[in-house]
Amino acid sequence: MTMDPPPDLTDLIWLFEAEPRWPHLEGLSGPYSDASYEAELWLFTAAIFRLQRGNTWVEMEIHPDHDQVRLILGVGNDRLADLELDSVRTVAVEKSSSWERLRTEFRDHTLGKTLRL
């Protein structure tokens, strides 16, 4: 099962202000090492996004094909929080004129319905 609705790659790039890293490409060469190819198939693979402001950073590893997200929040070399989330229905970006945030919604409401960061 994949996330439904699927996360918007363009919105995630906008929020994290950078292209994702593609873990499946690390160490590969040849025809399967093209990031644009990976972006086309990204709903069936994994992507890692990272944003840093000063010493504070957030990293998101998303696996849309397995309904999984990992969020890591840190300062400097210290990890303050490391969340591994399962049964993720979708990930989306919420925007307003004065803020933006990442919204994660869950299929199974055992742990909650929505997580906003």
GROMACS .gro file of C-alpha atoms in nm:
model
  117
    1MET     CA    1   0.000   0.000   0.000
    2THR     CA    2   0.128   0.349  -0.076
    3MET     CA    3   0.041   0.676   0.090
    4ASP     CA    4  -0.293   0.813  -0.023
    5PRO     CA    5  -0.298   1.086  -0.131
    6PRO     CA    6   0.067   1.065  -0.233
    7PRO     CA    7   0.298   1.332  -0.090
    8ASP     CA    8   0.383   1.614  -0.330
    9LEU     CA    9   0.756   1.600  -0.401
   10THR     CA   10   0.761   1.964  -0.515
   11ASP     CA   11   0.604   2.079  -0.186
   12LEU     CA   12   0.855   1.881   0.018
   13ILE     CA   13   1.146   2.028  -0.180
   14TRP     CA   14   0.998   2.374  -0.119
   15LEU     CA   15   0.960   2.312   0.257
   16PHE     CA   16   1.307   2.165   0.306
   17GLU     CA   17   1.460   2.411   0.056
   18ALA     CA   18   1.665   2.138  -0.112
   19GLU     CA   19   1.643   1.833  -0.334
   20PRO     CA   20   1.622   1.507  -0.140
   21ARG     CA   21   1.896   1.250  -0.107
   22TRP     CA   22   1.806   0.918  -0.261
   23PRO     CA   23   1.944   0.638  -0.036
   24HIS     CA   24   1.908   0.380  -0.312
   25LEU     CA   25   2.147   0.577  -0.535
   26GLU     CA   26   2.431   0.610  -0.285
   27GLY     CA   27   2.726   0.412  -0.414
   28LEU     CA   28   2.566   0.334  -0.752
   29SER     CA   29   2.691   0.436  -1.093
   30GLY     CA   30   2.564   0.394  -1.446
   31PRO     CA   31   2.204   0.415  -1.569
   32TYR     CA   32   2.051   0.357  -1.224
   33SER     CA   33   2.231   0.651  -1.059
   34ASP     CA   34   2.023   0.929  -1.215
   35ALA     CA   35   1.839   1.143  -0.956
   36SER     CA   36   1.576   1.253  -1.210
   37TYR     CA   37   1.492   0.886  -1.273
   38GLU     CA   38   1.463   0.832  -0.898
   39ALA     CA   39   1.234   1.136  -0.864
   40GLU     CA   40   0.996   0.988  -1.121
   41LEU     CA   41   0.967   0.668  -0.916
   42TRP     CA   42   1.001   0.825  -0.573
   43LEU     CA   43   0.666   0.698  -0.443
   44PHE     CA   44   0.811   0.346  -0.465
   45THR     CA   45   1.145   0.418  -0.301
   46ALA     CA   46   1.279   0.636  -0.018
   47ALA     CA   47   1.385   0.998   0.004
   48ILE     CA   48   1.570   1.190   0.274
   49PHE     CA   49   1.510   1.562   0.324
   50ARG     CA   50   1.712   1.784   0.557
   51LEU     CA   51   1.675   2.145   0.666
   52GLN     CA   52   1.916   2.332   0.890
   53ARG     CA   53   1.873   2.674   1.053
   54GLY     CA   54   2.182   2.777   1.243
   55ASN     CA   55   2.265   2.489   1.474
   56THR     CA   56   1.912   2.340   1.465
   57TRP     CA   57   1.815   2.083   1.204
   58VAL     CA   58   1.536   1.846   1.104
   59GLU     CA   59   1.564   1.541   0.884
   60MET     CA   60   1.281   1.340   0.733
   61GLU     CA   61   1.323   1.000   0.574
   62ILE     CA   62   1.006   0.903   0.391
   63HIS     CA   63   0.906   0.567   0.243
   64PRO     CA   64   0.573   0.633   0.067
   65ASP     CA   65   0.552   0.271  -0.050
   66HIS     CA   66   0.570   0.138   0.309
   67ASP     CA   67   0.365   0.413   0.481
   68GLN     CA   68   0.668   0.504   0.695
   69VAL     CA   69   0.830   0.830   0.799
   70ARG     CA   70   1.126   0.893   1.026
   71LEU     CA   71   1.168   1.242   1.172
   72ILE     CA   72   1.485   1.344   1.352
   73LEU     CA   73   1.521   1.680   1.528
   74GLY     CA   74   1.861   1.795   1.643
   75VAL     CA   75   2.087   2.072   1.760
   76GLY     CA   76   2.452   2.053   1.656
   77ASN     CA   77   2.559   1.688   1.686
   78ASP     CA   78   2.284   1.602   1.936
   79ARG     CA   79   1.959   1.433   1.840
   80LEU     CA   80   1.675   1.573   2.048
   81ALA     CA   81   1.402   1.353   1.904
   82ASP     CA   82   1.398   1.053   1.673
   83LEU     CA   83   1.049   0.943   1.570
   84GLU     CA   84   0.981   0.635   1.359
   85LEU     CA   85   0.624   0.655   1.234
   86ASP     CA   86   0.425   0.368   1.081
   87SER     CA   87   0.079   0.354   0.926
   88VAL     CA   88   0.127   0.699   0.774
   89ARG     CA   89  -0.165   0.776   0.546
   90THR     CA   90  -0.007   1.086   0.392
   91VAL     CA   91   0.243   1.367   0.437
   92ALA     CA   92   0.164   1.719   0.325
   93VAL     CA   93   0.289   2.075   0.357
   94GLU     CA   94   0.067   2.338   0.517
   95LYS     CA   95   0.139   2.701   0.429
   96SER     CA   96   0.023   3.037   0.554
   97SER     CA   97   0.156   3.388   0.503
   98SER     CA   98   0.361   3.368   0.825
   99TRP     CA   99   0.449   2.997   0.870
  100GLU     CA  100   0.478   2.659   0.707
  101ARG     CA  101   0.471   2.313   0.859
  102LEU     CA  102   0.483   1.946   0.780
  103ARG     CA  103   0.160   1.753   0.843
  104THR     CA  104   0.168   1.375   0.888
  105GLU     CA  105  -0.165   1.190   0.902
  106PHE     CA  106  -0.204   0.832   1.021
  107ARG     CA  107  -0.421   0.544   0.899
  108ASP     CA  108  -0.444   0.389   1.243
  109HIS     CA  109  -0.552   0.645   1.503
  110THR     CA  110  -0.401   0.448   1.793
  111LEU     CA  111  -0.112   0.693   1.826
  112GLY     CA  112  -0.309   0.994   1.710
  113LYS     CA  113  -0.463   1.131   1.397
  114THR     CA  114  -0.220   1.406   1.290
  115LEU     CA  115   0.133   1.517   1.373
  116ARG     CA  116   0.238   1.870   1.276
  117LEU     CA  117   0.596   1.993   1.277
   0.00000   0.00000   0.00000
